[in-house]
Amino acid sequence: MKKFVATLALAVFAAGAAHAADLGGKLLRVGSDTTSPPMESVDPASGQIVGFDVDVVNAICAKINCQAEFVTTGWDGIFAALDQGSFDLVASGVSITDERKKAMDFSDPYIVNSQAVLTRAEDQGITLETFKAEGRKLSAQANTTDAQVAEGVVGKENVIAYDSFSAAIIALKNKDVDGVVINGANAAAYEREFAGELVASIKDLESDPLGLVFRKGDENVATFNEGLKAIKDDGTLDQLIAKYWGLK
């Protein structure tokens, strides 16, 4: 009898766990900046939003029974839009920081990213020491951990933050700045896009875990963590990392 009760209890627990990870086919809107390949960008041929973050969210949804609709949103207002209910979560290569955790909830990390510095091709081989010693200027997109890293390298007085990444790139090309701090996961894509003009001269700066972002207290965080664990355990996440970067 005790064995039967124990077995029944385990069955109920398992059923409850399965239910907790099932969103019943719910459609979730996902805010994303979509300007940072290969993390997320708009495919010019199809007009569809594609990239690593898109594949990760879709893989998680396959595990927890939901659908994802990605919505292009400017970085400068993306967290305010989330808080106002414009979408259900943000997937946009967001670094998990203690400061951000005060205002929003994160999933468990799904990848660890390290920053890099994009420079003009003529400056290939430049070092951080040169940036510091010569007071060279760095730029980055405003309100990002990239901007914080730039300030740590050359000091706040030598950093120009722009509202958009494209503006930072224009400043680099125009020689208004000497480098742009970028998400290291995007380095190869930028080198291809600006072949012969820009290179990722400095790599492997500070490393940040990236997470999906939810409104404070959102119950879906636990459910997404279950789905994320599932794609880690069955190798799906490793396959996606290999798809975009050719390594684990």
Coordinates of N, CA and C in Angstrom, one line a residue:
M1 N 0.8 -1.2 0.0 CA 0.0 0.0 0.0 C 0.9 1.3 0.0
K2 N 1.9 1.2 0.8 CA 2.8 2.4 0.9 C 3.5 2.6 -0.4
K3 N 3.9 1.5 -1.1 CA 4.5 1.6 -2.4 C 3.6 2.2 -3.4
F4 N 2.3 1.8 -3.4 CA 1.3 2.3 -4.3 C 1.1 3.8 -4.1
V5 N 1.0 4.3 -2.8 CA 0.8 5.7 -2.5 C 2.0 6.5 -3.0
A6 N 3.2 5.9 -2.8 CA 4.4 6.6 -3.2 C 4.5 6.8 -4.7
T7 N 4.1 5.7 -5.4 CA 4.0 5.7 -6.9 C 3.0 6.7 -7.4
L8 N 1.9 6.7 -6.7 CA 0.8 7.7 -7.1 C 1.3 9.1 -6.9
A9 N 2.0 9.4 -5.8 CA 2.5 10.7 -5.5 C 3.5 11.1 -6.5
L10 N 4.3 10.2 -7.0 CA 5.3 10.5 -8.0 C 4.6 10.9 -9.3
A11 N 3.6 10.1 -9.6 CA 2.8 10.3 -10.9 C 2.1 11.7 -10.9
V12 N 1.6 12.0 -9.7 CA 0.9 13.4 -9.6 C 2.0 14.5 -9.7
F13 N 3.1 14.3 -9.1 CA 4.2 15.3 -9.2 C 4.6 15.4 -10.6
A14 N 4.8 14.3 -11.3 CA 5.2 14.4 -12.7 C 4.2 15.1 -13.6
A15 N 3.0 14.8 -13.4 CA 1.9 15.4 -14.1 C 1.9 16.9 -13.9
G16 N 2.1 17.3 -12.6 CA 2.1 18.7 -12.3 C 3.3 19.4 -12.9
A17 N 4.4 18.7 -13.0 CA 5.6 19.3 -13.6 C 5.4 19.5 -15.1
A18 N 4.7 18.5 -15.7 CA 4.5 18.6 -17.2 C 3.5 19.8 -17.4
H19 N 2.5 19.9 -16.6 CA 1.5 21.0 -16.7 C 2.2 22.3 -16.6
A20 N 3.1 22.4 -15.6 CA 3.8 23.7 -15.4 C 4.6 24.2 -16.6
A21 N 5.0 23.2 -17.4 CA 5.9 23.6 -18.6 C 5.0 23.6 -19.8
D22 N 3.7 23.7 -19.8 CA 2.9 23.7 -20.9 C 2.1 25.0 -21.0
L23 N 2.4 25.9 -21.9 CA 1.7 27.1 -22.1 C 0.4 27.1 -23.0
G24 N 0.1 25.8 -23.3 CA -1.2 25.6 -24.1 C -1.2 26.3 -25.4
G25 N -0.1 26.4 -26.1 CA -0.1 27.0 -27.4 C -0.2 28.5 -27.5
K26 N 0.0 29.1 -26.4 CA -0.1 30.6 -26.3 C 0.9 31.3 -27.2
L27 N 0.4 32.4 -27.8 CA 1.2 33.2 -28.7 C 1.8 34.3 -27.8
L28 N 3.2 34.4 -27.8 CA 3.9 35.4 -27.0 C 4.6 36.3 -28.0
R29 N 4.5 37.6 -27.7 CA 5.2 38.6 -28.5 C 6.5 38.9 -27.8
V30 N 7.6 38.9 -28.7 CA 8.9 39.0 -28.2 C 9.6 40.2 -28.8
G31 N 10.0 41.1 -28.0 CA 10.6 42.4 -28.4 C 12.1 42.1 -28.7
S32 N 12.6 42.7 -29.8 CA 14.0 42.5 -30.2 C 14.5 43.6 -31.0
D33 N 15.7 44.0 -30.8 CA 16.3 45.2 -31.5 C 16.5 44.9 -33.0
T34 N 16.8 43.6 -33.3 CA 16.9 43.1 -34.7 C 18.0 43.8 -35.6
T35 N 19.0 44.3 -34.9 CA 20.1 45.0 -35.7 C 21.4 44.4 -35.4
S36 N 21.5 43.2 -34.8 CA 22.7 42.6 -34.4 C 22.9 41.1 -34.9
P37 N 23.2 40.9 -36.2 CA 23.4 39.6 -36.6 C 24.7 39.0 -36.0
P38 N 24.8 37.7 -35.7 CA 23.8 36.7 -35.9 C 22.8 36.5 -34.8
M39 N 22.8 37.4 -33.8 CA 21.9 37.2 -32.7 C 20.4 37.4 -33.2
E40 N 20.2 38.6 -33.9 CA 18.9 38.8 -34.5 C 19.0 39.9 -35.5
S41 N 18.4 39.7 -36.6 CA 18.4 40.7 -37.7 C 17.2 40.4 -38.6
V42 N 17.0 41.3 -39.5 CA 15.9 41.2 -40.5 C 16.5 40.7 -41.8
D43 N 16.1 39.5 -42.3 CA 16.6 38.9 -43.5 C 16.1 39.8 -44.7
P44 N 17.0 40.5 -45.4 CA 16.5 41.4 -46.5 C 15.7 40.6 -47.6
A45 N 16.0 39.4 -47.8 CA 15.3 38.6 -48.8 C 13.9 38.3 -48.5
S46 N 13.7 37.9 -47.2 CA 12.3 37.5 -46.8 C 11.6 38.5 -46.0
G47 N 12.3 39.4 -45.4 CA 11.7 40.4 -44.4 C 11.4 39.8 -43.1
Q48 N 11.8 38.5 -42.9 CA 11.6 37.8 -41.6 C 12.7 38.1 -40.6
I49 N 12.4 38.1 -39.3 CA 13.4 38.3 -38.3 C 14.0 36.9 -38.0
V50 N 15.3 36.9 -38.1 CA 16.1 35.6 -38.0 C 17.2 35.8 -37.1
G51 N 17.8 34.7 -36.6 CA 19.0 34.7 -35.8 C 19.0 33.7 -34.7
F52 N 20.1 33.7 -33.9 CA 20.3 32.8 -32.8 C 19.2 32.9 -31.8
D53 N 19.0 34.2 -31.3 CA 18.0 34.4 -30.3 C 16.6 33.9 -30.8
V54 N 16.3 34.1 -32.0 CA 15.0 33.6 -32.6 C 14.9 32.1 -32.5
D55 N 16.0 31.5 -32.9 CA 16.0 30.0 -32.9 C 15.9 29.5 -31.4
V56 N 16.6 30.1 -30.5 CA 16.6 29.7 -29.1 C 15.2 29.8 -28.6
V57 N 14.5 30.9 -28.8 CA 13.1 31.1 -28.3 C 12.2 30.1 -28.9
N58 N 12.3 29.9 -30.2 CA 11.5 28.9 -30.9 C 11.7 27.5 -30.4
A59 N 13.0 27.2 -30.1 CA 13.3 25.8 -29.6 C 12.7 25.6 -28.2
I60 N 12.7 26.7 -27.4 CA 12.1 26.6 -26.0 C 10.6 26.5 -26.1
C61 N 10.0 27.3 -27.0 CA 8.6 27.2 -27.2 C 8.1 25.8 -27.7
A62 N 9.0 25.1 -28.5 CA 8.7 23.8 -28.9 C 8.6 22.8 -27.7
K63 N 9.3 23.1 -26.6 CA 9.3 22.3 -25.4 C 8.2 22.6 -24.5
I64 N 7.8 23.9 -24.4 CA 6.8 24.3 -23.4 C 5.4 24.7 -24.1
N65 N 5.3 24.4 -25.4 CA 4.0 24.6 -26.1 C 3.6 26.0 -26.1
C66 N 4.4 26.8 -26.8 CA 4.0 28.2 -27.1 C 4.4 28.6 -28.5
Q67 N 4.0 29.8 -28.9 CA 4.4 30.3 -30.2 C 5.0 31.7 -30.0
A68 N 6.0 32.0 -30.8 CA 6.7 33.3 -30.6 C 6.5 34.2 -31.8
E69 N 6.1 35.4 -31.6 CA 6.0 36.4 -32.6 C 7.0 37.5 -32.3
F70 N 8.1 37.7 -33.1 CA 9.1 38.7 -32.8 C 8.7 40.0 -33.4
V71 N 9.0 41.1 -32.6 CA 8.6 42.4 -32.9 C 9.8 43.3 -32.8
T72 N 10.2 44.0 -33.9 CA 11.3 44.9 -34.0 C 11.0 46.1 -33.1
T73 N 12.0 46.4 -32.2 CA 11.8 47.5 -31.3 C 13.2 48.1 -31.0
G74 N 13.3 49.4 -31.1 CA 14.5 50.1 -30.8 C 15.0 49.8 -29.4
W75 N 16.4 49.7 -29.3 CA 17.0 49.3 -28.0 C 16.7 50.3 -27.0
D76 N 16.7 51.6 -27.3 CA 16.6 52.7 -26.3 C 15.2 52.6 -25.6
G77 N 14.2 52.0 -26.2 CA 12.9 52.0 -25.5 C 12.4 50.6 -25.2
I78 N 13.3 49.6 -25.4 CA 12.8 48.2 -25.4 C 12.3 47.7 -24.0
F79 N 13.0 48.1 -23.0 CA 12.6 47.7 -21.6 C 11.4 48.4 -21.1
A80 N 11.3 49.7 -21.5 CA 10.1 50.4 -21.1 C 8.8 49.8 -21.8
A81 N 9.0 49.4 -23.1 CA 7.9 48.8 -23.9 C 7.5 47.5 -23.3
L82 N 8.5 46.7 -22.8 CA 8.2 45.5 -22.1 C 7.4 45.7 -20.8
D83 N 7.8 46.7 -20.1 CA 7.1 47.0 -18.8 C 5.7 47.5 -19.1
Q84 N 5.5 48.2 -20.2 CA 4.2 48.7 -20.5 C 3.3 47.6 -21.2
G85 N 3.8 46.4 -21.4 CA 3.0 45.3 -21.9 C 2.9 45.3 -23.4
S86 N 3.8 45.9 -24.1 CA 3.8 45.9 -25.6 C 4.2 44.5 -26.1
F87 N 4.9 43.8 -25.3 CA 5.2 42.4 -25.6 C 5.5 41.6 -24.3
D88 N 5.6 40.3 -24.4 CA 5.7 39.4 -23.3 C 7.1 39.2 -22.7
L89 N 8.1 39.3 -23.6 CA 9.5 39.1 -23.2 C 10.4 39.8 -24.2
V90 N 11.6 39.9 -23.8 CA 12.6 40.5 -24.7 C 13.7 39.5 -25.0
A91 N 14.1 39.3 -26.2 CA 15.2 38.4 -26.6 C 16.0 39.2 -27.6
S92 N 17.1 39.8 -27.0 CA 17.9 40.7 -27.9 C 19.3 40.8 -27.4
G93 N 19.9 39.6 -27.1 CA 21.3 39.6 -26.6 C 21.5 40.4 -25.3
V94 N 20.6 40.3 -24.4 CA 20.6 41.2 -23.2 C 21.5 40.6 -22.1
S95 N 22.5 41.3 -21.7 CA 23.4 40.9 -20.6 C 22.6 40.9 -19.2
I96 N 22.8 39.9 -18.4 CA 22.3 39.9 -17.1 C 23.2 40.6 -16.1
T97 N 22.6 41.7 -15.6 CA 23.4 42.5 -14.6 C 22.6 42.7 -13.3
D98 N 23.3 43.0 -12.3 CA 22.6 43.2 -11.0 C 21.7 44.4 -11.1
E99 N 22.2 45.4 -11.8 CA 21.4 46.7 -11.9 C 20.1 46.4 -12.6
R100 N 20.2 45.7 -13.7 CA 18.9 45.3 -14.5 C 18.0 44.4 -13.7
K101 N 18.6 43.6 -12.9 CA 17.7 42.6 -12.2 C 16.8 43.4 -11.1
K102 N 17.1 44.6 -10.8 CA 16.3 45.4 -9.9 C 15.0 45.7 -10.6
A103 N 15.0 45.9 -11.9 CA 13.8 46.4 -12.6 C 13.1 45.3 -13.5
M104 N 13.8 44.2 -13.7 CA 13.2 43.2 -14.6 C 13.7 41.8 -14.1
D105 N 13.0 40.7 -14.6 CA 13.4 39.4 -14.3 C 14.0 38.7 -15.5
F106 N 15.0 37.9 -15.3 CA 15.7 37.2 -16.3 C 15.5 35.7 -16.3
S107 N 15.6 35.1 -17.4 CA 15.7 33.6 -17.5 C 17.1 33.2 -17.0
D108 N 17.3 31.9 -16.8 CA 18.7 31.5 -16.7 C 19.5 31.9 -17.9
P109 N 20.8 32.0 -17.8 CA 21.7 32.3 -19.0 C 21.6 31.2 -20.0
Y110 N 21.6 31.6 -21.3 CA 21.6 30.7 -22.4 C 22.9 30.7 -23.2
I111 N 23.7 31.7 -23.0 CA 25.0 31.8 -23.6 C 25.8 32.8 -22.8
V112 N 27.1 32.7 -22.9 CA 28.0 33.7 -22.3 C 28.7 34.4 -23.4
N113 N 28.7 35.8 -23.4 CA 29.2 36.6 -24.4 C 30.3 37.4 -23.9
S114 N 31.4 37.6 -24.8 CA 32.4 38.6 -24.4 C 32.5 39.7 -25.4
Q115 N 32.8 40.9 -25.0 CA 32.8 42.0 -25.9 C 34.1 42.1 -26.7
A116 N 34.0 42.8 -27.8 CA 35.1 43.0 -28.7 C 35.1 44.5 -29.1
V117 N 36.2 44.9 -29.8 CA 36.3 46.2 -30.3 C 36.5 46.2 -31.8
L118 N 35.5 46.9 -32.5 CA 35.6 47.0 -34.0 C 36.4 48.3 -34.3
T119 N 37.4 48.1 -35.2 CA 38.2 49.3 -35.6 C 38.2 49.4 -37.1
R120 N 38.8 50.5 -37.6 CA 39.0 50.6 -39.0 C 40.1 49.6 -39.4
A121 N 40.1 49.1 -40.6 CA 41.0 48.0 -41.0 C 42.5 48.5 -40.9
E122 N 42.7 49.8 -41.1 CA 44.1 50.3 -41.0 C 44.6 50.3 -39.6
D123 N 43.7 50.1 -38.6 CA 44.2 50.0 -37.2 C 44.2 48.6 -36.7
Q124 N 44.1 47.6 -37.6 CA 44.2 46.2 -37.2 C 45.5 46.0 -36.4
G125 N 45.4 45.3 -35.3 CA 46.5 45.1 -34.4 C 46.6 46.0 -33.3
I126 N 45.8 47.1 -33.3 CA 45.8 48.0 -32.2 C 45.5 47.3 -30.9
T127 N 46.0 47.8 -29.8 CA 45.8 47.2 -28.5 C 45.0 48.1 -27.5
L128 N 44.5 47.5 -26.5 CA 43.8 48.3 -25.4 C 44.8 49.3 -24.8
E129 N 46.0 48.9 -24.7 CA 47.0 49.8 -24.1 C 47.2 51.1 -25.0
T130 N 47.1 50.9 -26.3 CA 47.2 52.1 -27.2 C 46.0 53.0 -27.0
F131 N 44.9 52.4 -26.9 CA 43.7 53.2 -26.7 C 43.8 54.0 -25.4
K132 N 44.3 53.4 -24.4 CA 44.4 54.1 -23.1 C 45.5 55.2 -23.1
A133 N 46.7 54.8 -23.7 CA 47.9 55.7 -23.6 C 47.7 56.9 -24.5
E134 N 47.0 56.7 -25.6 CA 46.8 57.8 -26.6 C 45.5 58.6 -26.4
G135 N 44.7 58.2 -25.4 CA 43.4 58.8 -25.2 C 42.5 58.7 -26.4
R136 N 42.6 57.6 -27.1 CA 41.7 57.4 -28.3 C 40.2 57.2 -27.8
K137 N 39.3 57.5 -28.7 CA 37.9 57.5 -28.4 C 37.3 56.2 -28.8
L138 N 36.4 55.7 -27.9 CA 35.6 54.5 -28.2 C 34.1 55.0 -28.3
S139 N 33.3 54.2 -29.0 CA 31.9 54.4 -29.0 C 31.2 53.1 -28.8
A140 N 29.9 53.2 -28.5 CA 29.0 52.1 -28.3 C 27.6 52.5 -28.4
Q141 N 26.7 51.6 -28.4 CA 25.3 51.9 -28.3 C 24.9 52.3 -26.9
A142 N 24.2 53.4 -26.7 CA 23.9 53.9 -25.4 C 23.1 52.9 -24.6
N143 N 23.2 52.9 -23.3 CA 22.5 52.1 -22.3 C 22.7 50.6 -22.5
T144 N 23.9 50.3 -22.9 CA 24.3 48.8 -23.0 C 25.5 48.6 -22.2
T145 N 25.7 47.3 -21.9 CA 27.0 46.9 -21.2 C 28.2 47.2 -22.1
D146 N 28.0 47.2 -23.4 CA 29.1 47.6 -24.3 C 29.6 49.0 -23.9
A147 N 28.7 49.9 -23.7 CA 29.1 51.3 -23.3 C 29.8 51.3 -22.0
Q148 N 29.4 50.5 -21.0 CA 30.0 50.4 -19.7 C 31.5 49.9 -19.9
V149 N 31.6 48.9 -20.7 CA 33.0 48.3 -21.0 C 33.9 49.4 -21.6
A150 N 33.3 50.2 -22.5 CA 34.1 51.2 -23.2 C 34.6 52.2 -22.2
E151 N 33.7 52.6 -21.2 CA 34.1 53.6 -20.2 C 35.2 53.0 -19.3
G152 N 35.2 51.7 -19.1 CA 36.2 51.0 -18.2 C 37.5 51.0 -18.9
V153 N 37.5 51.0 -20.3 CA 38.8 50.9 -21.0 C 39.4 52.3 -21.2
V154 N 38.7 53.3 -21.6 CA 39.3 54.6 -21.9 C 38.8 55.8 -21.0
G155 N 37.9 55.5 -20.1 CA 37.3 56.6 -19.3 C 36.1 57.2 -19.9
K156 N 35.2 57.6 -19.1 CA 33.9 58.2 -19.6 C 34.1 59.3 -20.5
E157 N 35.2 60.1 -20.3 CA 35.4 61.3 -21.1 C 35.8 61.0 -22.5
N158 N 36.2 59.8 -22.8 CA 36.6 59.4 -24.1 C 35.7 58.4 -24.8
V159 N 34.4 58.4 -24.3 CA 33.4 57.5 -24.8 C 32.3 58.3 -25.4
I160 N 31.9 58.0 -26.6 CA 30.7 58.7 -27.2 C 29.7 57.6 -27.4
A161 N 28.5 57.7 -26.7 CA 27.5 56.7 -26.9 C 26.4 57.2 -27.8
Y162 N 26.0 56.3 -28.7 CA 25.0 56.7 -29.7 C 23.7 55.9 -29.5
D163 N 22.6 56.5 -29.9 CA 21.3 55.9 -29.7 C 21.1 54.6 -30.5
S164 N 21.8 54.5 -31.6 CA 21.7 53.3 -32.5 C 23.1 52.8 -32.8
F165 N 23.2 51.5 -33.1 CA 24.5 51.0 -33.4 C 25.0 51.5 -34.8
S166 N 24.1 51.7 -35.7 CA 24.5 52.2 -37.0 C 25.1 53.6 -36.9
A167 N 24.7 54.4 -36.0 CA 25.3 55.7 -35.8 C 26.7 55.6 -35.3
A168 N 27.0 54.6 -34.4 CA 28.3 54.4 -33.9 C 29.2 53.9 -35.0
I169 N 28.7 53.1 -35.9 CA 29.5 52.6 -37.1 C 29.9 53.8 -38.0
I170 N 28.9 54.7 -38.2 CA 29.2 55.8 -39.1 C 30.3 56.7 -38.5
A171 N 30.2 56.9 -37.1 CA 31.2 57.7 -36.4 C 32.6 57.0 -36.6
L172 N 32.7 55.7 -36.5 CA 33.9 55.0 -36.7 C 34.5 55.2 -38.1
K173 N 33.6 55.1 -39.1 CA 34.0 55.3 -40.5 C 34.5 56.7 -40.8
N174 N 33.8 57.7 -40.1 CA 34.1 59.1 -40.3 C 35.3 59.5 -39.5
K175 N 35.9 58.6 -38.7 CA 37.0 58.9 -37.8 C 36.7 59.8 -36.7
D176 N 35.4 59.9 -36.3 CA 35.1 60.6 -35.1 C 35.5 59.8 -33.8
V177 N 35.5 58.5 -34.0 CA 36.0 57.6 -32.9 C 37.0 56.6 -33.5
D178 N 37.7 55.9 -32.7 CA 38.7 55.0 -33.2 C 38.2 53.5 -33.0
G179 N 37.1 53.3 -32.3 CA 36.7 51.9 -32.1 C 35.2 51.9 -31.6
V180 N 34.6 50.8 -31.9 CA 33.2 50.6 -31.4 C 33.2 49.3 -30.6
V181 N 32.8 49.4 -29.3 CA 32.7 48.2 -28.5 C 31.4 47.4 -28.9
I182 N 31.5 46.2 -29.2 CA 30.4 45.4 -29.7 C 30.3 44.1 -29.0
N183 N 29.1 43.5 -29.1 CA 28.9 42.1 -28.7 C 29.8 41.2 -29.4
G184 N 30.7 40.5 -28.7 CA 31.7 39.6 -29.4 C 31.0 38.5 -30.2
A185 N 29.8 38.1 -29.9 CA 29.2 37.1 -30.7 C 28.8 37.6 -32.1
N186 N 28.8 38.9 -32.3 CA 28.5 39.5 -33.6 C 29.7 39.8 -34.4
A187 N 30.9 39.7 -33.8 CA 32.1 40.2 -34.4 C 32.3 39.6 -35.9
A188 N 32.2 38.3 -36.1 CA 32.4 37.8 -37.4 C 31.4 38.3 -38.4
A189 N 30.2 38.5 -38.0 CA 29.2 39.0 -38.9 C 29.5 40.4 -39.3
Y190 N 30.0 41.3 -38.4 CA 30.3 42.6 -38.7 C 31.6 42.7 -39.7
E191 N 32.5 41.8 -39.4 CA 33.7 41.7 -40.3 C 33.3 41.4 -41.7
R192 N 32.3 40.5 -41.8 CA 31.9 40.1 -43.2 C 31.1 41.3 -43.8
E193 N 30.2 41.9 -43.0 CA 29.4 43.0 -43.6 C 30.3 44.2 -44.0
F194 N 31.3 44.5 -43.3 CA 32.2 45.6 -43.6 C 33.6 45.2 -44.0
A195 N 33.6 44.1 -44.8 CA 34.9 43.5 -45.2 C 35.8 44.5 -45.9
G196 N 37.0 44.6 -45.5 CA 38.0 45.5 -46.1 C 37.9 46.9 -45.5
E197 N 36.9 47.2 -44.7 CA 36.8 48.5 -44.0 C 37.0 48.4 -42.5
L198 N 36.3 47.4 -41.9 CA 36.3 47.3 -40.4 C 36.7 45.9 -40.0
V199 N 37.4 45.8 -38.9 CA 37.8 44.5 -38.3 C 37.6 44.5 -36.8
A200 N 37.4 43.3 -36.3 CA 37.4 43.2 -34.8 C 38.8 43.0 -34.3
S201 N 39.5 44.1 -34.0 CA 40.9 44.1 -33.7 C 41.2 43.5 -32.3
I202 N 40.2 43.7 -31.4 CA 40.4 43.3 -30.0 C 39.2 42.5 -29.6
K203 N 39.5 41.3 -29.1 CA 38.4 40.4 -28.7 C 38.6 39.9 -27.2
D204 N 37.6 39.2 -26.8 CA 37.6 38.6 -25.5 C 37.8 39.6 -24.3
L205 N 37.0 40.6 -24.3 CA 37.0 41.5 -23.2 C 36.1 40.9 -22.1
E206 N 35.4 41.8 -21.4 CA 34.6 41.3 -20.3 C 33.5 40.3 -20.8
S207 N 33.2 39.3 -20.0 CA 32.2 38.3 -20.4 C 30.9 38.5 -19.6
D208 N 29.8 38.4 -20.3 CA 28.5 38.5 -19.7 C 27.6 37.4 -20.0
P209 N 26.9 36.9 -19.1 CA 25.8 35.9 -19.4 C 24.6 36.6 -20.0
L210 N 24.0 36.0 -21.0 CA 22.9 36.6 -21.7 C 21.6 35.9 -21.2
G211 N 20.5 36.6 -21.1 CA 19.3 35.9 -20.7 C 18.1 36.6 -21.4
L212 N 17.0 35.9 -21.3 CA 15.7 36.4 -21.8 C 15.1 37.3 -20.7
V213 N 14.4 38.3 -21.1 CA 13.9 39.3 -20.1 C 12.4 39.3 -20.0
F214 N 11.9 39.4 -18.8 CA 10.5 39.4 -18.5 C 10.2 40.5 -17.5
R215 N 8.9 40.9 -17.4 CA 8.5 41.8 -16.4 C 8.7 41.2 -15.0
K216 N 8.9 42.1 -14.1 CA 9.0 41.6 -12.7 C 7.8 40.8 -12.3
G217 N 8.1 39.6 -11.7 CA 7.1 38.7 -11.2 C 6.4 37.9 -12.2
D218 N 6.8 37.9 -13.5 CA 6.2 37.1 -14.5 C 6.4 35.6 -14.2
E219 N 5.3 34.9 -14.1 CA 5.3 33.4 -13.8 C 6.0 32.6 -15.0
N220 N 6.0 33.2 -16.2 CA 6.6 32.5 -17.3 C 8.1 32.3 -17.2
V221 N 8.7 33.0 -16.3 CA 10.2 32.8 -16.2 C 10.5 31.4 -15.8
A222 N 9.8 30.8 -14.8 CA 10.0 29.5 -14.4 C 9.8 28.5 -15.6
T223 N 8.7 28.7 -16.3 CA 8.4 27.9 -17.4 C 9.4 27.9 -18.5
F224 N 9.9 29.1 -18.8 CA 10.9 29.2 -19.8 C 12.2 28.6 -19.3
N225 N 12.5 28.7 -18.1 CA 13.7 28.0 -17.5 C 13.6 26.5 -17.7
E226 N 12.4 26.0 -17.5 CA 12.2 24.5 -17.8 C 12.5 24.2 -19.2
G227 N 12.0 25.0 -20.1 CA 12.2 24.8 -21.6 C 13.7 25.0 -21.9
L228 N 14.3 26.0 -21.3 CA 15.8 26.2 -21.6 C 16.6 25.0 -21.1
K229 N 16.3 24.5 -19.9 CA 17.0 23.3 -19.4 C 16.8 22.1 -20.4
A230 N 15.6 22.0 -20.9 CA 15.3 20.9 -21.8 C 16.2 21.0 -23.1
I231 N 16.3 22.2 -23.7 CA 17.1 22.3 -24.9 C 18.6 22.2 -24.6
K232 N 19.0 22.5 -23.3 CA 20.4 22.2 -23.0 C 20.6 20.7 -22.8
D233 N 19.7 20.1 -22.1 CA 19.9 18.6 -21.8 C 19.9 17.8 -23.1
D234 N 19.0 18.1 -24.1 CA 18.9 17.2 -25.2 C 19.9 17.6 -26.4
G235 N 20.7 18.6 -26.1 CA 21.8 19.0 -27.1 C 21.3 20.1 -28.1
T236 N 20.0 20.5 -28.1 CA 19.5 21.5 -29.1 C 20.3 22.8 -29.0
L237 N 20.6 23.3 -27.8 CA 21.3 24.5 -27.6 C 22.7 24.4 -28.2
D238 N 23.4 23.3 -27.9 CA 24.7 23.1 -28.5 C 24.7 23.1 -30.0
Q239 N 23.6 22.5 -30.6 CA 23.5 22.5 -32.0 C 23.3 23.9 -32.6
L240 N 22.5 24.7 -31.9 CA 22.3 26.1 -32.4 C 23.6 26.9 -32.3
I241 N 24.3 26.7 -31.2 CA 25.6 27.5 -31.1 C 26.5 27.1 -32.2
A242 N 26.6 25.8 -32.5 CA 27.4 25.3 -33.6 C 26.9 25.8 -34.9
K243 N 25.6 26.0 -35.1 CA 25.1 26.5 -36.4 C 25.6 27.9 -36.6
Y244 N 25.7 28.7 -35.6 CA 26.0 30.1 -35.8 C 27.5 30.4 -35.6
W245 N 28.2 29.6 -34.8 CA 29.6 29.9 -34.5 C 30.5 28.7 -34.8
G246 N 30.0 27.6 -35.1 CA 30.8 26.4 -35.4 C 31.6 25.9 -34.2
L247 N 31.1 26.1 -33.0 CA 31.7 25.6 -31.8 C 30.7 25.5 -30.7
K248 N 31.0 24.8 -29.6 CA 30.2 24.7 -28.4 C 30.5 25.8 -27.4

